[in-house]
mmCIF file of C-alpha atoms in Angstrom:
data_model
loop_
_atom_site.group_PDB
_atom_site.id
_atom_site.type_symbol
_atom_site.label_atom_id
_atom_site.label_comp_id
_atom_site.label_asym_id
_atom_site.label_seq_id
_atom_site.Cartn_x
_atom_site.Cartn_y
_atom_site.Cartn_z
ATOM 1 C CA MET S 36 20.338 -68.774 14.787
ATOM 2 C CA LYS S 37 20.240 -66.030 17.308
ATOM 3 C CA LYS S 38 23.732 -64.883 17.960
ATOM 4 C CA LYS S 39 24.053 -64.397 21.892
ATOM 5 C CA LEU S 40 26.297 -61.662 22.596
ATOM 6 C CA SER S 41 29.634 -62.290 24.626
ATOM 7 C CA ARG S 42 29.486 -60.351 28.010
ATOM 8 C CA ARG S 43 32.778 -58.419 26.472
ATOM 9 C CA GLU S 44 30.446 -57.600 23.296
ATOM 10 C CA PHE S 45 27.621 -56.507 25.236
ATOM 11 C CA LEU S 46 29.540 -54.078 27.520
ATOM 12 C CA GLN S 47 31.560 -52.512 24.977
ATOM 13 C CA GLY S 48 28.090 -51.195 23.911
ATOM 14 C CA ALA S 49 27.121 -50.457 27.935
ATOM 15 C CA SER S 50 27.518 -48.613 30.849
ATOM 16 C CA VAL S 51 25.481 -49.924 34.337
ATOM 17 C CA ILE S 52 23.752 -48.315 36.946
ATOM 18 C CA ALA S 53 22.504 -50.176 39.825
ATOM 19 C CA GLY S 54 18.895 -50.059 41.418
ATOM 20 C CA ALA S 55 17.968 -51.544 44.376
ATOM 21 C CA THR S 56 15.808 -54.519 46.044
ATOM 22 C CA LEU S 57 12.113 -54.221 47.475
ATOM 23 C CA LEU S 58 11.854 -51.941 51.151
ATOM 24 C CA GLY S 59 8.339 -51.623 50.878
ATOM 25 C CA GLY S 60 4.986 -52.985 49.366
ATOM 26 C CA SER S 61 3.259 -52.954 45.939
ATOM 27 C CA LEU S 62 1.196 -50.398 44.017
ATOM 28 C CA PHE S 63 -0.540 -52.888 41.519
ATOM 29 C CA GLU S 64 -4.128 -53.604 42.396
ATOM 30 C CA ASN S 65 -4.113 -55.565 46.043
ATOM 31 C CA ASN S 66 -1.297 -57.920 45.321
ATOM 32 C CA ALA S 67 2.213 -57.945 46.138
ATOM 33 C CA PHE S 68 4.784 -58.361 43.363
ATOM 34 C CA ALA S 69 7.221 -60.880 44.200
ATOM 35 C CA VAL S 70 10.348 -59.560 45.070
ATOM 36 C CA ALA S 71 12.898 -60.305 42.346
ATOM 37 C CA THR S 72 15.233 -62.653 42.699
ATOM 38 C CA LYS S 73 17.479 -61.512 39.552
ATOM 39 C CA THR S 74 18.397 -58.387 38.499
ATOM 40 C CA VAL S 75 16.243 -56.821 35.978
ATOM 41 C CA LYS S 76 18.662 -55.043 33.231
ATOM 42 C CA ILE S 77 16.875 -52.508 31.085
ATOM 43 C CA GLY S 78 18.525 -51.303 28.376
ATOM 44 C CA VAL S 79 18.322 -47.153 27.151
ATOM 45 C CA LEU S 80 19.404 -44.891 24.808
ATOM 46 C CA PRO S 81 20.651 -41.626 26.207
ATOM 47 C CA PRO S 82 20.476 -38.802 25.672
ATOM 48 C CA SER S 83 16.971 -39.345 23.954
ATOM 49 C CA HIS S 84 13.776 -38.458 25.317
ATOM 50 C CA CYS S 85 12.496 -41.798 25.038
ATOM 51 C CA ALA S 86 14.704 -43.301 27.973
ATOM 52 C CA LEU S 87 13.716 -40.907 30.234
ATOM 53 C CA SER S 88 10.663 -42.712 31.901
ATOM 54 C CA MET S 89 13.351 -45.654 32.590
ATOM 55 C CA VAL S 90 15.964 -43.394 34.088
ATOM 56 C CA HIS S 91 13.720 -41.455 36.341
ATOM 57 C CA ALA S 92 12.277 -44.406 37.576
ATOM 58 C CA HIS S 93 15.165 -45.769 38.641
ATOM 59 C CA LEU S 94 16.235 -42.438 40.121
ATOM 60 C CA ALA S 95 13.048 -41.813 41.734
ATOM 61 C CA GLY S 96 13.333 -45.166 43.569
ATOM 62 C CA THR S 97 10.125 -46.263 41.950
ATOM 63 C CA PHE S 98 11.512 -49.921 40.438
ATOM 64 C CA LYS S 99 12.324 -50.369 44.197
ATOM 65 C CA LYS S 100 9.212 -49.592 45.765
ATOM 66 C CA ASN S 101 7.467 -52.187 43.397
ATOM 67 C CA GLY S 102 9.853 -55.041 44.318
ATOM 68 C CA LEU S 103 12.449 -54.708 41.739
ATOM 69 C CA ASN S 104 16.124 -54.882 41.726
ATOM 70 C CA ALA S 105 16.997 -53.263 38.316
ATOM 71 C CA GLU S 106 19.751 -51.769 36.611
ATOM 72 C CA ILE S 107 19.829 -49.357 33.838
ATOM 73 C CA VAL S 108 21.987 -49.892 31.260
ATOM 74 C CA TYR S 109 23.177 -46.907 29.066
ATOM 75 C CA MET S 110 23.845 -48.510 25.673
ATOM 76 C CA GLN S 111 25.959 -46.754 22.461
ATOM 77 C CA ASP S 112 23.384 -47.922 20.036
ATOM 78 C CA MET S 113 19.940 -48.695 19.634
ATOM 79 C CA LYS S 114 21.170 -52.037 17.969
ATOM 80 C CA PHE S 115 22.971 -53.280 20.985
ATOM 81 C CA ILE S 116 19.596 -52.852 22.648
ATOM 82 C CA ALA S 117 18.207 -55.181 19.958
ATOM 83 C CA GLN S 118 20.907 -57.786 20.388
ATOM 84 C CA GLY S 119 20.474 -57.501 24.154
ATOM 85 C CA LEU S 120 16.783 -58.272 24.279
ATOM 86 C CA ILE S 121 17.450 -61.087 21.573
ATOM 87 C CA SER S 122 20.022 -62.451 23.520
ATOM 88 C CA GLY S 123 18.789 -62.103 26.911
ATOM 89 C CA GLU S 124 21.729 -60.074 27.820
ATOM 90 C CA LEU S 125 18.692 -57.339 28.503
ATOM 91 C CA ASP S 126 15.457 -58.158 30.352
ATOM 92 C CA ALA S 127 13.512 -55.178 29.245
ATOM 93 C CA GLY S 128 14.506 -51.945 27.093
ATOM 94 C CA GLN S 129 13.865 -48.904 25.226
ATOM 95 C CA LEU S 130 13.149 -49.690 21.316
ATOM 96 C CA ILE S 131 12.414 -47.626 18.046
ATOM 97 C CA SER S 132 8.749 -48.728 17.589
ATOM 98 C CA SER S 133 9.520 -49.713 13.938
ATOM 99 C CA SER S 134 12.362 -51.698 15.010
ATOM 100 C CA PHE S 135 10.381 -53.776 17.874
ATOM 101 C CA LEU S 136 7.687 -54.166 15.103
ATOM 102 C CA ALA S 137 10.170 -55.323 12.598
ATOM 103 C CA LEU S 138 11.928 -57.762 15.179
ATOM 104 C CA ASN S 139 8.422 -59.092 15.739
ATOM 105 C CA ALA S 140 7.965 -59.661 12.101
ATOM 106 C CA GLY S 141 11.525 -61.058 11.323
ATOM 107 C CA VAL S 142 12.090 -58.362 8.204
ATOM 108 C CA GLY S 143 14.584 -55.338 7.596
ATOM 109 C CA PRO S 144 17.790 -56.275 9.429
ATOM 110 C CA PHE S 145 16.135 -58.759 11.357
ATOM 111 C CA ALA S 146 15.354 -61.094 8.476
ATOM 112 C CA GLY S 147 14.566 -64.209 9.414
ATOM 113 C CA ASN S 148 14.986 -64.098 13.113
ATOM 114 C CA ALA S 149 11.687 -63.181 14.119
ATOM 115 C CA VAL S 150 11.834 -62.668 18.004
ATOM 116 C CA PRO S 151 8.114 -61.810 19.816
ATOM 117 C CA LEU S 152 8.039 -58.943 21.752
ATOM 118 C CA VAL S 153 5.342 -57.208 23.934
ATOM 119 C CA THR S 154 4.994 -53.487 25.046
ATOM 120 C CA ALA S 155 2.522 -51.471 27.615
ATOM 121 C CA GLN S 156 4.048 -48.354 27.209
ATOM 122 C CA PHE S 157 5.186 -45.633 24.864
ATOM 123 C CA GLY S 158 8.389 -44.142 25.993
ATOM 124 C CA GLY S 159 8.055 -41.186 24.344
ATOM 125 C CA THR S 160 5.578 -39.369 21.986
ATOM 126 C CA ASN S 161 6.532 -36.556 19.366
ATOM 127 C CA GLY S 162 9.948 -35.233 19.693
ATOM 128 C CA GLY S 163 11.477 -35.538 16.247
ATOM 129 C CA VAL S 164 12.841 -32.560 14.616
ATOM 130 C CA VAL S 165 14.655 -31.807 11.107
ATOM 131 C CA VAL S 166 17.478 -29.912 11.632
ATOM 132 C CA VAL S 167 19.498 -27.968 8.654
ATOM 133 C CA ARG S 168 22.510 -26.192 8.843
ATOM 134 C CA SER S 169 22.124 -22.492 10.405
ATOM 135 C CA ASP S 170 23.122 -20.688 7.196
ATOM 136 C CA SER S 171 21.071 -23.645 4.845
ATOM 137 C CA PRO S 172 18.715 -22.426 2.197
ATOM 138 C CA ILE S 173 16.725 -25.571 2.813
ATOM 139 C CA LYS S 174 13.475 -24.327 4.105
ATOM 140 C CA THR S 175 10.732 -27.240 3.140
ATOM 141 C CA PRO S 176 10.108 -30.645 2.498
ATOM 142 C CA LYS S 177 10.552 -30.339 -1.258
ATOM 143 C CA ASP S 178 13.964 -28.579 -0.942
ATOM 144 C CA LEU S 179 15.392 -32.251 0.735
ATOM 145 C CA ALA S 180 15.410 -33.705 -2.830
ATOM 146 C CA GLY S 181 19.032 -34.818 -3.745
ATOM 147 C CA LYS S 182 20.477 -33.923 -0.089
ATOM 148 C CA LYS S 183 22.283 -36.207 2.395
ATOM 149 C CA ILE S 184 20.129 -36.778 5.544
ATOM 150 C CA GLY S 185 21.837 -38.173 9.002
ATOM 151 C CA VAL S 186 20.093 -40.476 11.008
ATOM 152 C CA HIS S 187 21.074 -43.026 13.651
ATOM 153 C CA HIS S 188 19.376 -45.710 12.714
ATOM 154 C CA PRO S 189 17.595 -46.416 9.434
ATOM 155 C CA LEU S 190 14.488 -47.734 11.219
ATOM 156 C CA THR S 191 13.882 -44.429 13.166
ATOM 157 C CA VAL S 192 10.380 -43.534 12.947
ATOM 158 C CA GLN S 193 11.167 -39.959 12.444
ATOM 159 C CA LEU S 194 12.833 -40.952 9.138
ATOM 160 C CA LEU S 195 9.635 -43.098 8.240
ATOM 161 C CA ILE S 196 7.354 -40.226 8.684
ATOM 162 C CA VAL S 197 9.379 -37.893 6.711
ATOM 163 C CA LYS S 198 9.824 -40.521 3.825
ATOM 164 C CA THR S 199 6.059 -40.700 3.924
ATOM 165 C CA LEU S 200 5.999 -36.891 3.224
ATOM 166 C CA LEU S 201 8.555 -36.738 0.581
ATOM 167 C CA LYS S 202 6.426 -38.992 -1.542
ATOM 168 C CA LYS S 203 3.633 -36.310 -1.506
ATOM 169 C CA TYR S 204 6.241 -33.875 -2.863
ATOM 170 C CA ASN S 205 6.892 -36.638 -5.667
ATOM 171 C CA ILE S 206 10.495 -37.297 -4.034
ATOM 172 C CA ASP S 207 11.741 -40.796 -4.052
ATOM 173 C CA PRO S 208 12.669 -41.767 -0.849
ATOM 174 C CA VAL S 209 15.172 -43.728 -1.985
ATOM 175 C CA ASN S 210 16.575 -42.758 -5.121
ATOM 176 C CA ASP S 211 16.329 -38.756 -4.731
ATOM 177 C CA VAL S 212 17.540 -38.336 -1.027
ATOM 178 C CA GLN S 213 20.925 -40.127 0.667
ATOM 179 C CA ILE S 214 20.407 -41.498 3.984
ATOM 180 C CA LYS S 215 23.493 -41.626 6.009
ATOM 181 C CA VAL S 216 23.486 -43.503 9.224
ATOM 182 C CA ILE S 217 25.628 -41.392 11.970
ATOM 183 C CA PRO S 218 25.890 -42.185 16.030
ATOM 184 C CA MET S 219 24.048 -39.801 17.633
ATOM 185 C CA SER S 220 27.025 -38.312 19.097
ATOM 186 C CA ASP S 221 28.738 -37.700 15.953
ATOM 187 C CA MET S 222 25.400 -35.956 14.558
ATOM 188 C CA VAL S 223 25.874 -32.476 15.252
ATOM 189 C CA GLY S 224 29.783 -32.741 14.068
ATOM 190 C CA ALA S 225 28.626 -34.152 10.870
ATOM 191 C CA LEU S 226 26.111 -31.340 10.422
ATOM 192 C CA GLN S 227 28.765 -28.685 11.216
ATOM 193 C CA LYS S 228 31.508 -30.267 9.043
ATOM 194 C CA GLY S 229 28.895 -30.330 6.109
ATOM 195 C CA GLU S 230 29.046 -34.086 5.601
ATOM 196 C CA ILE S 231 25.150 -34.009 5.935
ATOM 197 C CA ASP S 232 22.894 -31.283 4.952
ATOM 198 C CA CYS S 233 20.274 -31.945 7.814
ATOM 199 C CA PHE S 234 19.659 -34.747 10.225
ATOM 200 C CA ILE S 235 16.312 -36.370 11.439
ATOM 201 C CA ASN S 236 16.368 -37.378 15.135
ATOM 202 C CA ALA S 237 14.515 -37.378 18.602
ATOM 203 C CA GLU S 238 15.496 -34.415 20.735
ATOM 204 C CA PRO S 239 17.481 -33.004 22.512
ATOM 205 C CA LEU S 240 20.002 -33.271 19.475
ATOM 206 C CA GLY S 241 17.988 -30.474 17.307
ATOM 207 C CA THR S 242 18.300 -28.094 20.586
ATOM 208 C CA VAL S 243 22.016 -29.164 21.064
ATOM 209 C CA ALA S 244 22.681 -27.937 17.279
ATOM 210 C CA LYS S 245 20.761 -24.671 18.037
ATOM 211 C CA THR S 246 22.562 -23.995 20.847
ATOM 212 C CA LYS S 247 25.675 -24.354 19.245
ATOM 213 C CA GLY S 248 24.706 -22.463 16.178
ATOM 214 C CA VAL S 249 25.525 -25.073 13.934
ATOM 215 C CA GLY S 250 21.731 -25.699 13.432
ATOM 216 C CA LYS S 251 18.018 -24.735 13.089
ATOM 217 C CA ASP S 252 14.970 -26.115 12.922
ATOM 218 C CA MET S 253 13.225 -27.111 9.577
ATOM 219 C CA MET S 254 10.124 -28.964 10.856
ATOM 220 C CA LEU S 255 8.817 -30.946 14.026
ATOM 221 C CA THR S 256 7.700 -34.359 13.101
ATOM 222 C CA SER S 257 4.767 -33.725 15.274
ATOM 223 C CA ARG S 258 3.237 -31.482 12.582
ATOM 224 C CA ILE S 259 3.127 -34.499 10.181
ATOM 225 C CA TRP S 260 1.947 -37.158 12.805
ATOM 226 C CA TYR S 261 0.741 -35.676 16.080
ATOM 227 C CA LYS S 262 1.638 -37.790 19.308
ATOM 228 C CA HIS S 263 3.230 -40.063 17.016
ATOM 229 C CA PRO S 264 5.304 -42.810 19.273
ATOM 230 C CA CYS S 265 8.893 -42.697 19.314
ATOM 231 C CA CYS S 266 10.307 -45.684 21.415
ATOM 232 C CA LEU S 267 8.707 -48.379 23.532
ATOM 233 C CA VAL S 268 9.595 -49.876 26.678
ATOM 234 C CA THR S 269 9.664 -53.703 25.221
ATOM 235 C CA MET S 270 10.227 -57.107 26.723
ATOM 236 C CA LYS S 271 10.778 -60.628 25.117
ATOM 237 C CA LYS S 272 7.024 -61.704 25.124
ATOM 238 C CA ASP S 273 8.161 -65.513 26.248
ATOM 239 C CA PHE S 274 10.301 -63.340 29.226
ATOM 240 C CA PHE S 275 6.842 -61.377 30.364
ATOM 241 C CA GLU S 276 4.713 -64.664 30.164
ATOM 242 C CA LYS S 277 7.020 -66.325 32.444
ATOM 243 C CA ASN S 278 7.580 -63.546 34.885
ATOM 244 C CA GLN S 279 4.144 -61.652 34.706
ATOM 245 C CA GLU S 280 4.393 -60.233 38.063
ATOM 246 C CA LEU S 281 8.066 -58.995 37.471
ATOM 247 C CA GLY S 282 6.713 -57.617 34.097
ATOM 248 C CA LYS S 283 3.780 -55.754 35.805
ATOM 249 C CA GLY S 284 6.221 -54.247 38.534
ATOM 250 C CA LEU S 285 8.444 -52.840 35.637
ATOM 251 C CA TYR S 286 5.728 -51.161 33.744
ATOM 252 C CA LEU S 287 3.782 -49.828 36.680
ATOM 253 C CA SER S 288 7.132 -48.283 37.790
ATOM 254 C CA THR S 289 8.143 -46.865 34.193
ATOM 255 C CA LEU S 290 4.191 -45.453 34.000
ATOM 256 C CA LYS S 291 4.103 -43.834 37.004
ATOM 257 C CA SER S 292 7.607 -42.047 35.643
ATOM 258 C CA GLY S 293 5.889 -41.253 32.095
ATOM 259 C CA LEU S 294 2.833 -39.915 33.272
ATOM 260 C CA GLU S 295 5.002 -37.413 36.046
ATOM 261 C CA LEU S 296 7.073 -36.355 32.680
ATOM 262 C CA ASN S 297 4.191 -36.047 30.816
ATOM 263 C CA ASN S 298 2.513 -33.938 33.385
ATOM 264 C CA LYS S 299 3.361 -30.053 32.713
ATOM 265 C CA ALA S 300 3.163 -29.444 36.705
ATOM 266 C CA THR S 301 5.847 -32.459 37.524
ATOM 267 C CA ARG S 302 7.846 -32.171 34.265
ATOM 268 C CA GLN S 303 10.409 -29.549 35.318
ATOM 269 C CA GLU S 304 10.849 -31.388 38.472
ATOM 270 C CA ALA S 305 11.597 -34.574 37.198
ATOM 271 C CA LEU S 306 14.038 -33.199 34.278
ATOM 272 C CA GLU S 307 16.072 -31.423 37.129
ATOM 273 C CA LYS S 308 16.449 -34.404 39.009
ATOM 274 C CA ILE S 309 17.484 -36.483 35.750
ATOM 275 C CA GLN S 310 19.992 -33.775 34.818
ATOM 276 C CA ARG S 311 21.628 -33.718 38.311
ATOM 277 C CA GLU S 312 22.114 -37.453 38.952
ATOM 278 C CA SER S 313 22.229 -39.203 35.564
ATOM 279 C CA ALA S 314 25.938 -39.176 34.120
ATOM 280 C CA PRO S 315 24.353 -38.947 30.145
ATOM 281 C CA TYR S 316 21.996 -36.122 30.763
ATOM 282 C CA ASN S 317 24.035 -34.071 33.203
ATOM 283 C CA LYS S 318 26.353 -33.030 29.971
ATOM 284 C CA PHE S 319 23.460 -30.965 28.990
ATOM 285 C CA ARG S 320 22.656 -27.593 30.609
ATOM 286 C CA ILE S 321 18.907 -27.855 32.230
ATOM 287 C CA GLU S 322 17.954 -24.552 30.033
ATOM 288 C CA ASP S 323 18.586 -27.068 27.122
ATOM 289 C CA LEU S 324 16.681 -30.062 28.431
ATOM 290 C CA ARG S 325 13.902 -27.905 29.264
ATOM 291 C CA SER S 326 13.858 -26.392 25.769
ATOM 292 C CA ALA S 327 14.339 -29.953 24.255
ATOM 293 C CA PHE S 328 11.744 -31.674 26.142
ATOM 294 C CA ALA S 329 9.314 -28.844 26.450
ATOM 295 C CA PRO S 330 5.413 -29.953 26.035
ATOM 296 C CA GLU S 331 4.136 -30.291 22.611
ATOM 297 C CA ARG S 332 7.685 -30.407 21.115
ATOM 298 C CA SER S 333 8.576 -33.833 23.287
ATOM 299 C CA ASP S 334 5.909 -35.728 24.960
ATOM 300 C CA PHE S 335 5.787 -39.012 27.205
ATOM 301 C CA ASP S 336 1.805 -39.954 26.471
ATOM 302 C CA PRO S 337 2.490 -43.422 27.587
ATOM 303 C CA PHE S 338 -0.916 -45.362 26.576
ATOM 304 C CA PRO S 339 0.271 -47.892 23.918
ATOM 305 C CA TYR S 340 -2.448 -46.899 21.391
ATOM 306 C CA GLN S 341 -2.995 -49.699 18.943
ATOM 307 C CA SER S 342 -4.004 -47.534 16.257
ATOM 308 C CA SER S 343 -0.532 -45.778 16.501
ATOM 309 C CA GLY S 344 1.051 -49.487 15.894
ATOM 310 C CA LYS S 345 -1.014 -50.041 12.792
ATOM 311 C CA VAL S 346 -0.216 -46.723 11.046
ATOM 312 C CA MET S 347 3.630 -47.797 11.600
ATOM 313 C CA LEU S 348 3.187 -50.989 10.196
ATOM 314 C CA THR S 349 1.538 -49.369 7.217
ATOM 315 C CA MET S 350 4.322 -46.789 6.836
ATOM 316 C CA MET S 351 6.661 -49.799 6.915
ATOM 317 C CA ARG S 352 4.754 -51.575 3.919
ATOM 318 C CA GLU S 353 4.674 -48.648 2.004
ATOM 319 C CA SER S 354 8.387 -48.277 2.505
ATOM 320 C CA GLY S 355 8.765 -52.099 1.726
ATOM 321 C CA VAL S 356 10.180 -53.119 4.878
ATOM 322 C CA LEU S 357 7.185 -55.038 5.529
ATOM 323 C CA PRO S 358 5.395 -57.914 3.270
ATOM 324 C CA LYS S 359 2.200 -56.775 1.406
ATOM 325 C CA ASN S 360 0.442 -59.804 2.911
ATOM 326 C CA THR S 361 1.188 -59.054 6.753
ATOM 327 C CA ASP S 362 -1.740 -59.238 8.984
ATOM 328 C CA ILE S 363 -1.194 -55.974 10.597
ATOM 329 C CA GLY S 364 -4.022 -56.404 12.711
ATOM 330 C CA ALA S 365 -2.937 -59.420 14.499
ATOM 331 C CA MET S 366 0.666 -58.434 15.040
ATOM 332 C CA ILE S 367 -0.324 -55.306 16.929
ATOM 333 C CA SER S 368 -3.021 -57.152 18.937
ATOM 334 C CA GLN S 369 -0.405 -59.747 19.963
ATOM 335 C CA SER S 370 2.132 -57.178 20.684
ATOM 336 C CA PHE S 371 0.583 -54.410 22.443
ATOM 337 C CA LEU S 372 -0.432 -54.498 25.642
ATOM 338 C CA SER S 373 -3.057 -52.196 25.730
ATOM 339 C CA ASP S 374 -5.493 -53.693 28.269
ATOM 340 C CA LEU S 375 -2.685 -54.238 30.934
ATOM 341 C CA SER S 376 -1.557 -50.509 30.520
ATOM 342 C CA ARG S 377 -5.388 -49.196 31.205
ATOM 343 C CA SER S 378 -5.299 -51.650 34.453
ATOM 344 C CA LEU S 379 -1.886 -50.142 35.477
ATOM 345 C CA HIS S 380 -3.048 -46.641 34.973
ATOM 346 C CA GLY S 381 -5.954 -47.191 36.794
ATOM 347 C CA SER S 382 -4.280 -48.694 39.956
ATOM 348 C CA LEU S 383 -2.115 -45.214 40.049
ATOM 349 C CA GLY S 384 -5.379 -43.276 39.862
ATOM 350 C CA HIS S 385 -4.823 -42.268 36.610
ATOM 351 C CA GLU S 386 -7.560 -42.649 33.920
ATOM 352 C CA ALA S 387 -6.580 -44.022 30.865
ATOM 353 C CA PRO S 388 -8.402 -43.968 27.368
ATOM 354 C CA LYS S 389 -11.214 -46.195 27.105
ATOM 355 C CA ASP S 390 -10.465 -47.456 23.857
ATOM 356 C CA ASN S 391 -7.390 -49.396 22.420
ATOM 357 C CA ASN S 392 -7.457 -47.102 19.281
ATOM 358 C CA ARG S 393 -7.818 -43.468 18.450
ATOM 359 C CA GLU S 394 -8.144 -41.053 15.308
ATOM 360 C CA GLU S 395 -4.461 -40.709 14.128
ATOM 361 C CA LYS S 396 -3.944 -37.218 13.197
ATOM 362 C CA ILE S 397 -1.604 -37.272 10.256
ATOM 363 C CA ALA S 398 -1.251 -34.635 7.864
ATOM 364 C CA SER S 399 -2.239 -35.443 4.463
ATOM 365 C CA ILE S 400 0.154 -32.594 3.211
ATOM 366 C CA LEU S 401 1.601 -29.860 4.977
ATOM 367 C CA ASN S 402 1.116 -26.017 3.933
ATOM 368 C CA ASP S 403 4.041 -25.205 2.099
ATOM 369 C CA PRO S 404 5.388 -21.451 2.704
ATOM 370 C CA ALA S 405 6.980 -21.786 -0.482
#
C-alpha cells in the first residue's frame, strides 16, 4: 500500500516558493493552455545542477507565461521527492534517473511499489565528479579499492557509472568498497573529517570542496559516459494523462529554461539570476557556481534520449537492482516522452534531435596514468 505523507512529514523536508497565474498567451503550437485551476507543486533538490531548469523557469516567469500557477518546493533529500510524487503531494519534480526507473519497475527501495512515471526532459547532463581529500594519495579508479565512498543516495547515476568502471579494474563494487549514504549538506564536512575517503556527487559540491581547500577532483563522470543524464524532470503517468495541457505547459517552461542554461551565450545570465534570487543558491559565490556549472563539466542537454535510459537500465540490471528479465525497451518507450519533447523543441524554434536514440559514448576503460 502506498504511504501518503502527512502534511507535517512533507513540510519537514520542504520549503516552498510560490509562482503566479497566467497573464499572457501560450507558446505551445497554436493552442492556448488552460489556466491551471490548482497550484502545481514541483519538487527539486538544491543545490544540484539538475534543479536549475525548474528553478529558473519559476524565477524568469516562464511558468506564468505558459498558464501555470506553480510552486517550487525545495526538498532536503531526494527520497522526499520520490515520496511526494508517489503520494500526490508533488505534481512534478526532479528525480535521479535511476530512481525514476526503479520506481517505474518497483525495484530497489521501491520493491513491490511500482509507480508509472513519465519524463520529457533531462534536467541535467554530465555534472558528476569523484572528489578525494586534498592530501589524498588516491589518483586513479583502481586506488578506490578498500575505500569509503560517500553518496547522497544509493541509486545516484554517478555511483552506478563508477561501479561499472570499478568492475573493469577487477574491484567488486559490493565487497571491495564501502558506500556511505550522507546528506549533501554534510558531504564536504565528512570528507574533511576523514569519515569518507572520497565522495561522488553532482556539482556544485565538488567545487565547494575545492574552494574550501578540502578536496580535489579525481575524475569527472563525463569521462566515463559523455553527456550522461543525471536527473529527470518527471511526473506520474496518470497525472500527465489526465492533465496533458498542464503537463505540456510545464515541460515547455522547463525546456525553455534548460535550453537557455545549456546555451553558452545565455548560461551566465541565467546563473546570475538564480544566484541572486534563489535562497539555496545565493549561499554560493557566483564564481563558484560559474566554475561548477561550466560547459562540459555540467550541462543541461534536455532531450530525453531513449538510448540513455536503456544504458541506465542495463547498468541497473548488471548491478543486481533490476531483474534480468526486465523488458528494457518497453519500459523506456512507455516512460520517455521523446516525441513530445521534440514537438516542444519545435514550438520554441529549436531543432531537436531527429532520432530518439543516439550512439552513447561510454569508455570501455580509461587510460590509467599509473
